[in-house]
mmCIF file of C-alpha atoms and ligand atoms in Angstrom:
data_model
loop_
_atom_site.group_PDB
_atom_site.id
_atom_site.type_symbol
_atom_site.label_atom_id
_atom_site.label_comp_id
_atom_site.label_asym_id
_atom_site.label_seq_id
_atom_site.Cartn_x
_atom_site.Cartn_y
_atom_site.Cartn_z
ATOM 1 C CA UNK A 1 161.853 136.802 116.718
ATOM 2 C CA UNK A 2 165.106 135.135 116.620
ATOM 3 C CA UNK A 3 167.999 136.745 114.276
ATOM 4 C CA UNK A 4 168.407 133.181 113.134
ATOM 5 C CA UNK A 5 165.546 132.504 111.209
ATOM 6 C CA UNK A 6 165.496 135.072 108.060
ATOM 7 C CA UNK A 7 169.248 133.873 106.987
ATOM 8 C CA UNK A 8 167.848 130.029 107.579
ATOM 9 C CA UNK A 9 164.860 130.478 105.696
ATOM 10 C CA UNK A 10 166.631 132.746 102.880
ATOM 11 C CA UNK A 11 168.397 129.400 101.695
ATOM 12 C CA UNK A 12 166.045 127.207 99.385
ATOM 13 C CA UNK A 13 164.111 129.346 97.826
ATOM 14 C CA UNK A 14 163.022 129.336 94.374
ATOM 15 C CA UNK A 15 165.321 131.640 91.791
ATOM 16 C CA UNK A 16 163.208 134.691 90.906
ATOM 17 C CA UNK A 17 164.693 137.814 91.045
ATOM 18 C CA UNK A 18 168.437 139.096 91.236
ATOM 19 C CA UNK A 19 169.207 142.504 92.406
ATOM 20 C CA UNK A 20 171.790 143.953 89.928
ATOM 21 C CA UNK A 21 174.030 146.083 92.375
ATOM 22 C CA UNK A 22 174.337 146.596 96.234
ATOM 23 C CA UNK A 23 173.995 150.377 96.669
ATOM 24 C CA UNK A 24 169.922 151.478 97.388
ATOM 25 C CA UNK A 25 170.212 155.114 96.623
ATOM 26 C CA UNK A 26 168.371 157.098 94.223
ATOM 27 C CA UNK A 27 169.905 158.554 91.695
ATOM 28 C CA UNK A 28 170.096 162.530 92.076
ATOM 29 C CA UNK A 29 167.414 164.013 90.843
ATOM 30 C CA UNK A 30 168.090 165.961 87.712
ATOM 31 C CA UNK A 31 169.918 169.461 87.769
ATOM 32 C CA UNK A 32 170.963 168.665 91.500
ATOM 33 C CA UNK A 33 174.490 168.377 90.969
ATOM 34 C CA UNK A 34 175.703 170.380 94.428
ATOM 35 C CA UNK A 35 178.760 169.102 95.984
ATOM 36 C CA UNK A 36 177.448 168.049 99.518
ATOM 37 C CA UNK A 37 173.718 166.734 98.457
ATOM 38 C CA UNK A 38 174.180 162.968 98.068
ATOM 39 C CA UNK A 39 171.936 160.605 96.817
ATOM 40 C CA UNK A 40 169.228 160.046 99.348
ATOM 41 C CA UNK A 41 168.103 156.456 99.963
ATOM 42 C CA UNK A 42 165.232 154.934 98.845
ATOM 43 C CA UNK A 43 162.100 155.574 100.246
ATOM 44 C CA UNK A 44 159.430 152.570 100.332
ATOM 45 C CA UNK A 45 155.600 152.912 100.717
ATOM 46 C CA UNK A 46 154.451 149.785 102.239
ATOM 47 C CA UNK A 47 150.702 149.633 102.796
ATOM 48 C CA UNK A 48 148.473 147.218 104.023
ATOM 49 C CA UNK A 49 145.400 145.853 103.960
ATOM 50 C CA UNK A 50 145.385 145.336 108.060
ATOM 51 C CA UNK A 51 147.696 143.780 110.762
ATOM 52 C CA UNK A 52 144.749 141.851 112.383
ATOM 53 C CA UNK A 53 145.948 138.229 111.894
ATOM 54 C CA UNK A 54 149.183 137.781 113.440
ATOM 55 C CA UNK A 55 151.148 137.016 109.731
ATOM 56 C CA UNK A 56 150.563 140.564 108.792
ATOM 57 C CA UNK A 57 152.786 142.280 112.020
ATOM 58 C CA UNK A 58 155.462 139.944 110.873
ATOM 59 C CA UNK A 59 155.435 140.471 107.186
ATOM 60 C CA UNK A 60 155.672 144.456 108.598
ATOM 61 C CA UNK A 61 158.820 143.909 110.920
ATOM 62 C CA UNK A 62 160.590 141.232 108.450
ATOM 63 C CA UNK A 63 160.036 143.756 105.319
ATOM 64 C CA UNK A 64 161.068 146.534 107.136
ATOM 65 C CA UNK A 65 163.879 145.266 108.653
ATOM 66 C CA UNK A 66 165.042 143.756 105.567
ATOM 67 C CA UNK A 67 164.137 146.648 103.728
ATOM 68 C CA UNK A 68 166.590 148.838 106.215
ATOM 69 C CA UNK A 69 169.198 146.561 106.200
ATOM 70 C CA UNK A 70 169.294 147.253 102.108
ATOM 71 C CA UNK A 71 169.708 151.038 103.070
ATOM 72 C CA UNK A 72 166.237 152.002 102.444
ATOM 73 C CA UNK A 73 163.458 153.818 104.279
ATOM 74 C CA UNK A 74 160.023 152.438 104.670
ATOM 75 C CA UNK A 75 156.865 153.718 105.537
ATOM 76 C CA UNK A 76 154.150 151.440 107.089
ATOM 77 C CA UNK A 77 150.499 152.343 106.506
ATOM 78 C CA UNK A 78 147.512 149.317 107.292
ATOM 79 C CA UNK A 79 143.721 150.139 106.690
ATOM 80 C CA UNK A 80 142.329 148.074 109.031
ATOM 81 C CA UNK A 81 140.638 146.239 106.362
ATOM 82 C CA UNK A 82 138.878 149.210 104.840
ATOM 83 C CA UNK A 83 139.073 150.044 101.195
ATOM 84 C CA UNK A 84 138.370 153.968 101.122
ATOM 85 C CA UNK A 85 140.929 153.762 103.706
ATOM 86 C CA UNK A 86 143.949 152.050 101.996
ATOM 87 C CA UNK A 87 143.465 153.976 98.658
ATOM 88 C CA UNK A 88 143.724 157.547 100.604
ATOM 89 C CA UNK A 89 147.201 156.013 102.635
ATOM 90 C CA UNK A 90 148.206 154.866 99.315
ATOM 91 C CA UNK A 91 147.439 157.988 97.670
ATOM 92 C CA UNK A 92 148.961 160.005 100.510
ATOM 93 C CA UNK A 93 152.392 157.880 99.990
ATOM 94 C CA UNK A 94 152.925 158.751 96.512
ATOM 95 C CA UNK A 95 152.510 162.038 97.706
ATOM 96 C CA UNK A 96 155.023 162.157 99.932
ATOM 97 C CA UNK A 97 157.032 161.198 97.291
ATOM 98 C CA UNK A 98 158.278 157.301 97.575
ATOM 99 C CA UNK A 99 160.142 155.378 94.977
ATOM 100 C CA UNK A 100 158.173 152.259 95.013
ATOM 101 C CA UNK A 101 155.134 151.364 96.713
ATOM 102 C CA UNK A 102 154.223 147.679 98.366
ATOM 103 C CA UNK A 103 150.504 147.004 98.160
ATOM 104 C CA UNK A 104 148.888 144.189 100.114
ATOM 105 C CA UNK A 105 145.344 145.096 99.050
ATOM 106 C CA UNK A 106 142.437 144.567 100.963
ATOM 107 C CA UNK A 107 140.476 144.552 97.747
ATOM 108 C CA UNK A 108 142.539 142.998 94.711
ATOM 109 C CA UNK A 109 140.210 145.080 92.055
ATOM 110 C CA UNK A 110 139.881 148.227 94.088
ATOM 111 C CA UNK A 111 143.256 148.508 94.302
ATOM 112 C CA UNK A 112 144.207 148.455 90.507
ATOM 113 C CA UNK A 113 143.546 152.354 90.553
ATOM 114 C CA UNK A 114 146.255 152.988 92.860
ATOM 115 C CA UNK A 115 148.920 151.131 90.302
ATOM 116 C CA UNK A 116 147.515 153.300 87.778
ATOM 117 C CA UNK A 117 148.237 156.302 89.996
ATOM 118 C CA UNK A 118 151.655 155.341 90.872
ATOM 119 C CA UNK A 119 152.169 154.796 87.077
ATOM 120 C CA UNK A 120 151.425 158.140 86.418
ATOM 121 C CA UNK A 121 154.441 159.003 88.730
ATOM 122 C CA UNK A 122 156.490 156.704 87.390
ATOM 123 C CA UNK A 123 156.409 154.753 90.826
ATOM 124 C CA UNK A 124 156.370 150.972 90.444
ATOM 125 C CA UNK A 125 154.116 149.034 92.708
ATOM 126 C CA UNK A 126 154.717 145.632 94.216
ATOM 127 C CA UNK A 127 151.814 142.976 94.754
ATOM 128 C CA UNK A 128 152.849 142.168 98.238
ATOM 129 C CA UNK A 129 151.361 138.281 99.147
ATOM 130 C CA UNK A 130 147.547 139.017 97.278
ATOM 131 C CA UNK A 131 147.639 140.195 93.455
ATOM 132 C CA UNK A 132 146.238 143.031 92.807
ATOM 133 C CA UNK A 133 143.802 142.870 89.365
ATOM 134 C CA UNK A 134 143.358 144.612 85.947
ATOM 135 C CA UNK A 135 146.326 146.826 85.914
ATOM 136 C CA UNK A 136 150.013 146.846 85.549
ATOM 137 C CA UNK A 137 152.272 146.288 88.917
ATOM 138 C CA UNK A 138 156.013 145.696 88.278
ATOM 139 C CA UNK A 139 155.789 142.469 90.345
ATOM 140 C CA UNK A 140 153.622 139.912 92.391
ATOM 141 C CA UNK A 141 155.349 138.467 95.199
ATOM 142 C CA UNK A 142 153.850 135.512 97.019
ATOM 143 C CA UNK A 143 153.473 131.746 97.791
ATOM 144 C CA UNK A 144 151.941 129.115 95.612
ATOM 145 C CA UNK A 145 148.426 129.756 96.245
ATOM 146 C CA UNK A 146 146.587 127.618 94.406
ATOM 147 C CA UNK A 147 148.982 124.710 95.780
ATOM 148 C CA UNK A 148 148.259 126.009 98.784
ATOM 149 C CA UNK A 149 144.525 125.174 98.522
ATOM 150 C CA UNK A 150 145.777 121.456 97.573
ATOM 151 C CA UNK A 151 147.518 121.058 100.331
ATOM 152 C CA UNK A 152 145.049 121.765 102.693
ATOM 153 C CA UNK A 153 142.206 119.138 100.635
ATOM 154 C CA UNK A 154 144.840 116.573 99.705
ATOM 155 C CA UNK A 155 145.349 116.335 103.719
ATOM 156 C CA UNK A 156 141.992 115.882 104.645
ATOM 157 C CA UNK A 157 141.034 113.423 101.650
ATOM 158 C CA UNK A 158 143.754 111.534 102.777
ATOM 159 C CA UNK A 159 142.437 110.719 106.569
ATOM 160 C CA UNK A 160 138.498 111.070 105.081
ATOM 161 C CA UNK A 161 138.563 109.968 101.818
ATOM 162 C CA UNK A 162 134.402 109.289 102.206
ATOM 163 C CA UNK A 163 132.025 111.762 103.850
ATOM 164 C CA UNK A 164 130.332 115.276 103.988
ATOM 165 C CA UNK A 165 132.697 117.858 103.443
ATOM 166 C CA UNK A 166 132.213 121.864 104.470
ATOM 167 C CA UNK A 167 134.232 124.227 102.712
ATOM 168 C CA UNK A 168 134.789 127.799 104.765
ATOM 169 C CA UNK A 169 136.453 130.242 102.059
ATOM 170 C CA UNK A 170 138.076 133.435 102.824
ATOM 171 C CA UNK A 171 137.625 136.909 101.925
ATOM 172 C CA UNK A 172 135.638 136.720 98.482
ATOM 173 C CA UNK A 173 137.638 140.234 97.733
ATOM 174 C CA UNK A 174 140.620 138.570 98.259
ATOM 175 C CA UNK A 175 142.308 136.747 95.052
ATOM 176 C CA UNK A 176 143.987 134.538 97.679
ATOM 177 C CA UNK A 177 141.018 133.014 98.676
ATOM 178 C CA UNK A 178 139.931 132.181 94.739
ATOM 179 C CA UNK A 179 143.045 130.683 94.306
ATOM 180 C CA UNK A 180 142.927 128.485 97.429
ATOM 181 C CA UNK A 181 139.374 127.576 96.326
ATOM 182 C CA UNK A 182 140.672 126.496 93.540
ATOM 183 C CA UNK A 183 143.389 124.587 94.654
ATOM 184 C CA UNK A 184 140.905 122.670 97.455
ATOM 185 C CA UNK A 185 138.701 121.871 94.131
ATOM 186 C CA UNK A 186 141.649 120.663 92.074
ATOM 187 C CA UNK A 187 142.038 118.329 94.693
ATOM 188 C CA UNK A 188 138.056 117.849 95.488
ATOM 189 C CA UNK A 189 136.410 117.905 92.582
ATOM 190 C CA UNK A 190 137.104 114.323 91.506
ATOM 191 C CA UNK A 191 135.940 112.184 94.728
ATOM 192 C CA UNK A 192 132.802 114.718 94.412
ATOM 193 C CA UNK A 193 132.191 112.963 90.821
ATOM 194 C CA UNK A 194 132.868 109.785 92.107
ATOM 195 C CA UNK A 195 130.274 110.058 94.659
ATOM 196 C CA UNK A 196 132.662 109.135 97.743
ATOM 197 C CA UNK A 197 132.524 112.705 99.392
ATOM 198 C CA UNK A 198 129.628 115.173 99.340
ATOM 199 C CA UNK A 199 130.025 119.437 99.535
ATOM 200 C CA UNK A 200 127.021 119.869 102.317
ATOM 201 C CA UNK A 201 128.070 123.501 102.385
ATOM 202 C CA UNK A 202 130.199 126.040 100.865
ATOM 203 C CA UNK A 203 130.482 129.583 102.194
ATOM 204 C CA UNK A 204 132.917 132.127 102.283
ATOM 205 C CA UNK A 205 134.176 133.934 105.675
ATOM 206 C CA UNK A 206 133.701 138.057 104.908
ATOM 207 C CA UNK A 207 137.421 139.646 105.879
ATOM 208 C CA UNK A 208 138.753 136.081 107.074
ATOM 209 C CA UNK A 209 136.522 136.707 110.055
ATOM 210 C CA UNK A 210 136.520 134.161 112.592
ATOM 211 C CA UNK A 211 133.292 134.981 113.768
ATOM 212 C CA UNK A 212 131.966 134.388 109.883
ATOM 213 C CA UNK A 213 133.581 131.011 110.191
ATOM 214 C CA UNK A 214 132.113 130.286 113.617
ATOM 215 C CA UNK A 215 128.189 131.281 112.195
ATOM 216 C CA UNK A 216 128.963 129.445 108.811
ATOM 217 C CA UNK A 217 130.101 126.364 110.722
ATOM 218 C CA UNK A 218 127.257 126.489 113.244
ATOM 219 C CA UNK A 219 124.511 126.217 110.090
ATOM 220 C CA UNK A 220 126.354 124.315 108.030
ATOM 221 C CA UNK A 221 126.481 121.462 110.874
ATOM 222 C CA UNK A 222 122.843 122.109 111.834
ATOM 223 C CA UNK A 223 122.084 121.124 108.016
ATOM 224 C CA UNK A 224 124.136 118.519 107.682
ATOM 225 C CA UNK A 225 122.395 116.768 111.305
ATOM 226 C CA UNK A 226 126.450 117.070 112.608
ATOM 227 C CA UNK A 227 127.215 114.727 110.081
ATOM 228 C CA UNK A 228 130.705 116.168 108.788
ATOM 229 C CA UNK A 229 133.957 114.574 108.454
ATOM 230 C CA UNK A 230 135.919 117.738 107.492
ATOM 231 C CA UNK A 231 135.800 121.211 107.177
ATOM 232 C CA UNK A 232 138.260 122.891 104.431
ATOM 233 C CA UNK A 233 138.799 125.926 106.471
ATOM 234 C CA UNK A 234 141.363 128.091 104.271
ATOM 235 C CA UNK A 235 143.548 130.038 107.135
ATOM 236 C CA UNK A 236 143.733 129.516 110.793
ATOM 237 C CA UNK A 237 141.427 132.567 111.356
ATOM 238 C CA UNK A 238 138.467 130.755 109.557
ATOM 239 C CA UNK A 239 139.751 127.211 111.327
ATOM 240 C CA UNK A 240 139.277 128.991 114.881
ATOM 241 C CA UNK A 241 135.737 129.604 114.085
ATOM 242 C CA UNK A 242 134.804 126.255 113.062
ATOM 243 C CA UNK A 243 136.449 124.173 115.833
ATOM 244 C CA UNK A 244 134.453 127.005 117.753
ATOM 245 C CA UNK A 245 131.450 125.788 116.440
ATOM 246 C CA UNK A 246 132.460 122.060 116.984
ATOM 247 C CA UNK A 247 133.373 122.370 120.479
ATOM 248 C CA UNK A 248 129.781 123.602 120.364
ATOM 249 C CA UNK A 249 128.563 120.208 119.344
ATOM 250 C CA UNK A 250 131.135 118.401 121.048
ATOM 251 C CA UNK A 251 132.782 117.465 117.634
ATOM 252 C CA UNK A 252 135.942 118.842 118.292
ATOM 253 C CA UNK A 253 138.789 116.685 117.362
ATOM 254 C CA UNK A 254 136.561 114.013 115.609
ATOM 255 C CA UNK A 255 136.254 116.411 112.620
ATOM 256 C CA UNK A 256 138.844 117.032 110.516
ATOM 257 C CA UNK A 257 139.731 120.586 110.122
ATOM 258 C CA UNK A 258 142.561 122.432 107.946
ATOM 259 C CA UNK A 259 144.441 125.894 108.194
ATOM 260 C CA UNK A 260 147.215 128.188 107.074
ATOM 261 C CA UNK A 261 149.594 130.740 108.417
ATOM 262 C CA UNK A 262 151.232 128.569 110.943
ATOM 263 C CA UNK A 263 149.355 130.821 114.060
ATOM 264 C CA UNK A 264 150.039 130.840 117.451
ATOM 265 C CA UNK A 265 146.369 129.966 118.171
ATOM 266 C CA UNK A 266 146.447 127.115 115.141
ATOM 267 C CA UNK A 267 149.889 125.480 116.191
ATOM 268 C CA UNK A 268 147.649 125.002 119.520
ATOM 269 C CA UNK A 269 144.767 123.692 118.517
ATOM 270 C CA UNK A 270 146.781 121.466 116.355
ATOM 271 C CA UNK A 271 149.031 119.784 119.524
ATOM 272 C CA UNK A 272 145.595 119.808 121.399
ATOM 273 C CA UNK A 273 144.051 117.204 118.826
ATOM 274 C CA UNK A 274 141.386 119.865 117.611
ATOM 275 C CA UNK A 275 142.804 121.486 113.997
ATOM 276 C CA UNK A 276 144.732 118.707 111.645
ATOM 277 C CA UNK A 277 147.266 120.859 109.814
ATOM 278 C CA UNK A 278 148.055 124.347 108.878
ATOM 279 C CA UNK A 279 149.852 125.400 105.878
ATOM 280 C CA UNK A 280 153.247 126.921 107.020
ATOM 281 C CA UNK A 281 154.145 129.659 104.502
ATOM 282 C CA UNK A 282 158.227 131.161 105.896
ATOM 283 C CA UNK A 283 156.848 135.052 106.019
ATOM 284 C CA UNK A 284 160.775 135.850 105.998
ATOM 285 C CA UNK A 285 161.422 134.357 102.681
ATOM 286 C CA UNK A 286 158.747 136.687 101.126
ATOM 287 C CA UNK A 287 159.666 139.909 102.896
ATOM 288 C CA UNK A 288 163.109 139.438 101.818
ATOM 289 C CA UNK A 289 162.442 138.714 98.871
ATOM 290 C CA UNK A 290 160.245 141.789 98.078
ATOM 291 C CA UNK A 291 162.027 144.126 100.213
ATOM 292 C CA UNK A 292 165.275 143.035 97.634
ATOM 293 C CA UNK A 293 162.989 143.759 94.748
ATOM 294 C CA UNK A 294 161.801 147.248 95.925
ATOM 295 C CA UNK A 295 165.517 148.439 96.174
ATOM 296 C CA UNK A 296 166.012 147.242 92.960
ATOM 297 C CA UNK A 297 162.535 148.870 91.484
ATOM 298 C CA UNK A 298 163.699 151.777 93.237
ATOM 299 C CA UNK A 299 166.777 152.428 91.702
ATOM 300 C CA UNK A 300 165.380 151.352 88.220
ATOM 301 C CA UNK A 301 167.331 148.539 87.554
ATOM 302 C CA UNK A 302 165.894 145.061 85.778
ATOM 303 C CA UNK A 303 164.148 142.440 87.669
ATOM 304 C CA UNK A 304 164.646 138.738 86.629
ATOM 305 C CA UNK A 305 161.754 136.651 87.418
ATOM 306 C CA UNK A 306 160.567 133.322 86.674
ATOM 307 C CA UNK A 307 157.211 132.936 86.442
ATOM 308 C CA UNK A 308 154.338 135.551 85.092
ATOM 309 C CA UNK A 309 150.652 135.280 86.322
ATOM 310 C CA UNK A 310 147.846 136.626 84.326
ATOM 311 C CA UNK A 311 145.646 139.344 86.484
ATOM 312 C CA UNK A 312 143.615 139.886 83.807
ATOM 313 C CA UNK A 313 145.207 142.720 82.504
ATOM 314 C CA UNK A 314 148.990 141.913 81.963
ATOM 315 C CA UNK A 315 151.129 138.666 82.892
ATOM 316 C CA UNK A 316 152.729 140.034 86.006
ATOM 317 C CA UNK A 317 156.178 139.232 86.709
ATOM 318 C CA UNK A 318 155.850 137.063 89.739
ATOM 319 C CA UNK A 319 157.931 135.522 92.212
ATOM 320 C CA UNK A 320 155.921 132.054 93.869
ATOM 321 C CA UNK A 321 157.229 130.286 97.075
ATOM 322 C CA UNK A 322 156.792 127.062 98.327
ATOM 323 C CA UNK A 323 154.154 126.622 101.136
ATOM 324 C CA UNK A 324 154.821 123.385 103.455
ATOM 325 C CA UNK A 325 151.834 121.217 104.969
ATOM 326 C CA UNK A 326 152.716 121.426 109.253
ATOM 327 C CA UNK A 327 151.103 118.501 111.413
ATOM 328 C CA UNK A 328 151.293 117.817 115.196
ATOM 329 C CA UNK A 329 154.093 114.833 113.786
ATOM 330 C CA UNK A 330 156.558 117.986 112.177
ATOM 331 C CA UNK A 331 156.063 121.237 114.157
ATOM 332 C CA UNK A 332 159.569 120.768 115.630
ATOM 333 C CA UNK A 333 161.168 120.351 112.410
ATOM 334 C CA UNK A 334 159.463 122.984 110.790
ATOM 335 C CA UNK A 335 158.189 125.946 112.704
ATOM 336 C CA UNK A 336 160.075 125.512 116.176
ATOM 337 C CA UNK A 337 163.542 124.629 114.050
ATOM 338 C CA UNK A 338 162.882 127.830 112.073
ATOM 339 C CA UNK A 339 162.222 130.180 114.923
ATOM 340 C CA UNK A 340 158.734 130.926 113.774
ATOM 341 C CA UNK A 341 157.227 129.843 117.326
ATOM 342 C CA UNK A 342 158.834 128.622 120.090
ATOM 343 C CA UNK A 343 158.044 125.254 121.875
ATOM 344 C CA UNK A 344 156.998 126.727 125.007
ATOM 345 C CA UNK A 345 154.918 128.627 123.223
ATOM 346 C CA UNK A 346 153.128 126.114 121.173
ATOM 347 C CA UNK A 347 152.900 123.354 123.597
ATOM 348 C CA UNK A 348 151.947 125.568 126.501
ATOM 349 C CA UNK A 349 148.532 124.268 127.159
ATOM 350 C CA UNK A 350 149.819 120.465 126.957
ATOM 351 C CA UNK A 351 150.714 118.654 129.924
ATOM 352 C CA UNK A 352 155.137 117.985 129.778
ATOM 353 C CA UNK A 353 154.946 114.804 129.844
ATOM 354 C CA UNK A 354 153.357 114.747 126.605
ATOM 355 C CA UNK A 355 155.802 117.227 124.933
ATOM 356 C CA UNK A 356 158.109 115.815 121.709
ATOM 357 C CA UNK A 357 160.729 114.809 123.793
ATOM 358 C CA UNK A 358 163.432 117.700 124.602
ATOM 359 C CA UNK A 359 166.258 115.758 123.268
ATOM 360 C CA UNK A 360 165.042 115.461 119.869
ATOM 361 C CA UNK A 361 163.764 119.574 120.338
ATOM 362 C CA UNK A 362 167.238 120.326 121.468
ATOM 363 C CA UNK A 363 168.994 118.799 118.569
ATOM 364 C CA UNK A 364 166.553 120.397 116.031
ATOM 365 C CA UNK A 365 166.519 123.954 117.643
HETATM 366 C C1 LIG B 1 146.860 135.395 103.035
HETATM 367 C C2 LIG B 1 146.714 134.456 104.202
HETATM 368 C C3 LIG B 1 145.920 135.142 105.307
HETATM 369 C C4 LIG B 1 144.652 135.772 104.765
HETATM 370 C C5 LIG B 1 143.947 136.619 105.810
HETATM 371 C C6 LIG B 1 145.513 135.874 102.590
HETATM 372 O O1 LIG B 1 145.598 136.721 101.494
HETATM 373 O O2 LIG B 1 147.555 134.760 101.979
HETATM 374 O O3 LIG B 1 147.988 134.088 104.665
HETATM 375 O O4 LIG B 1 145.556 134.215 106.292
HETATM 376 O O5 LIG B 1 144.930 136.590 103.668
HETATM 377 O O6 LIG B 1 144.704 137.705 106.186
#
């Protein structure tokens, strides 16, 4: 990934937290006063739910090379999507003694024991991109969900404001995906009443699984006699799937079909006609911003936020980015300009000639 793009994206984000001093050493730990032990440096426990989709791999590299260039250490655990699994590498990190742990749960509820734990130890825990529920974190750090879920109906209502809709959720143990269902309904729910679309189905993908979204897709077309204008498909995973199934029925491209994450595989599909947008969330942004916040946590100093989000428990102190809608009309601008993917990349199963033209790439790389 190009050294560029974390300083780029670091500019224009929303004021949330500011780190009180430079330094990201412990303190020494009481009664060690020797001459030549110094403090150590932090040590971070950053565990995750899995590095399947590609997001996840960079959230790990940006955090921990954020997180190293603070002074601290890091250590990377991912539970390939398994809940036992996370909550024994969670456990085993506050055993090996870390300062603060970084949680992206795989279950937001399951995961409230392991704050507990940590609290017991007097180790803060952050809410790394999905909230984690009914207990006390020191922070949530993450995008604008809900607007999120907006962004991806307001686009489609826009281009088929009359219609069947489907709606392909994500992982129903995933807060993420109730908040993006909410969003998509903010935006929905009102055409619904007025009669001028119709919800033919609504199911949720198990584990953002494309092949849930392929199977989901398949029925919900077979019900519907192919009659669909768009499918609400919350990430690129779930968006795979369903232009899947309509390449199946020789739909693709005449059904409008939404995403997130910015993928290699959905930037494609979206030059090749066959996705209509993905929601481009700046990973960098958010590991910087959390890897800045676990120093701080670590060193027990105050964090500043903004905004607070109820997880039924407490009002979490919470730090919300701005997600940005990404069409075929501004992936230069957005994601090629910013280093996220590069144009050969993107554009590699597209004939040149039908390439944004290089001088306009040139001048915006
Ligand atoms: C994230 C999405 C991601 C999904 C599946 C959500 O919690 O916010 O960016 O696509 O999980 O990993």
């Amino acid at each position: 990934m190009p050294n560029g793009i974390g300083l780029r994206l670091l500019t224009g984000t929303i004021t949330a937290v500011i780190v009180l001093s430079t330094l990201s050493c412990t303190k020494e730990p009481a009664g060690n006063t020797g001459a030549t032990a110094g403090p150590r440096p932090i040590r971070i426990g950053l565990s995750l739910d899995t590095l399947k989709e590609e997001r996840w791999q960079r959230d790990r590299d940006l955090f921990v090379q954020y997180a190293k260039e603070l002074g601290a250490e890091v250590v990377v655990q991912a539970a390939n999507g398994d809940d036992r699994v996370q909550m024994q590498q969670a456990e085993n990190l506050l055993t090996q003694g870390v300062d603060v742990l970084v949680v992206v749960p795989h279950n937001g509820e399951v995961m409230g024991s392991i704050v507990d734990a940590a609290k017991g130890q007097n180790v803060p825990v952050i809410a790394y991109d999905r909230l984690i529920r009914n207990s006390e974190p020191a922070l949530y750090v993450s995008f604008d969900n809900e607007k999120v879920g907006e962004l991806q109906a307001r686009y489609l209502l826009e281009r088929a404001p009359k219609g069947n809709y489907v709606l392909i959720g994500g992982a129903p143990t995933d807060n993420n995906a109730l908040l993006f269902r909410k969003g998509q309904m903010n935006v929905l729910q009102p055409a619904v009443d007025q009669g001028s679309i119709k919800i033919v189905s609504d199911q949720w993908a198990k584990d953002w699984l494309a092949s849930e979204a392929l199977r989901a897709t398949e029925n919900a077309l077979t019900q519907a006699n192919n009659d669909v204008v768009a499918i609400v498909a919350s990430n690129d995973a779930t968006a795979g799937g369903s232009v899947q199934a309509l390449e199946g029925q020789k739909l693709a491209g005449k059904v409008l079909v939404s995403g997130q994450d910015a993928d290699l595989g959905g930037l494609q599909r979206i030059v090749a006609g066959t996705q209509s947008m993905t929601v481009y969330k700046p990973i960098a942004q958010l590991a910087r911003r959390a890897a800045e916040a676990a120093v701080a946590l670590g060193r027990h100093e105050k964090l500043e936020t903004t905004s607070k989000v109820n997880n039924g428990k407490i009002d979490v102190p919470s730090i919300l980015l701005e997600p940005i809608v990404v069409n075929k009309d501004n992936i230069v601008q957005t994601i090629v300009k910013d280093g996220y993917h590069k144009m050969d990349d993107i554009y590699r199963n597209v004939p040149r000639e039908q390439w944004p033209s290089t001088e306009k790439t040139k001048a915006q790389q």
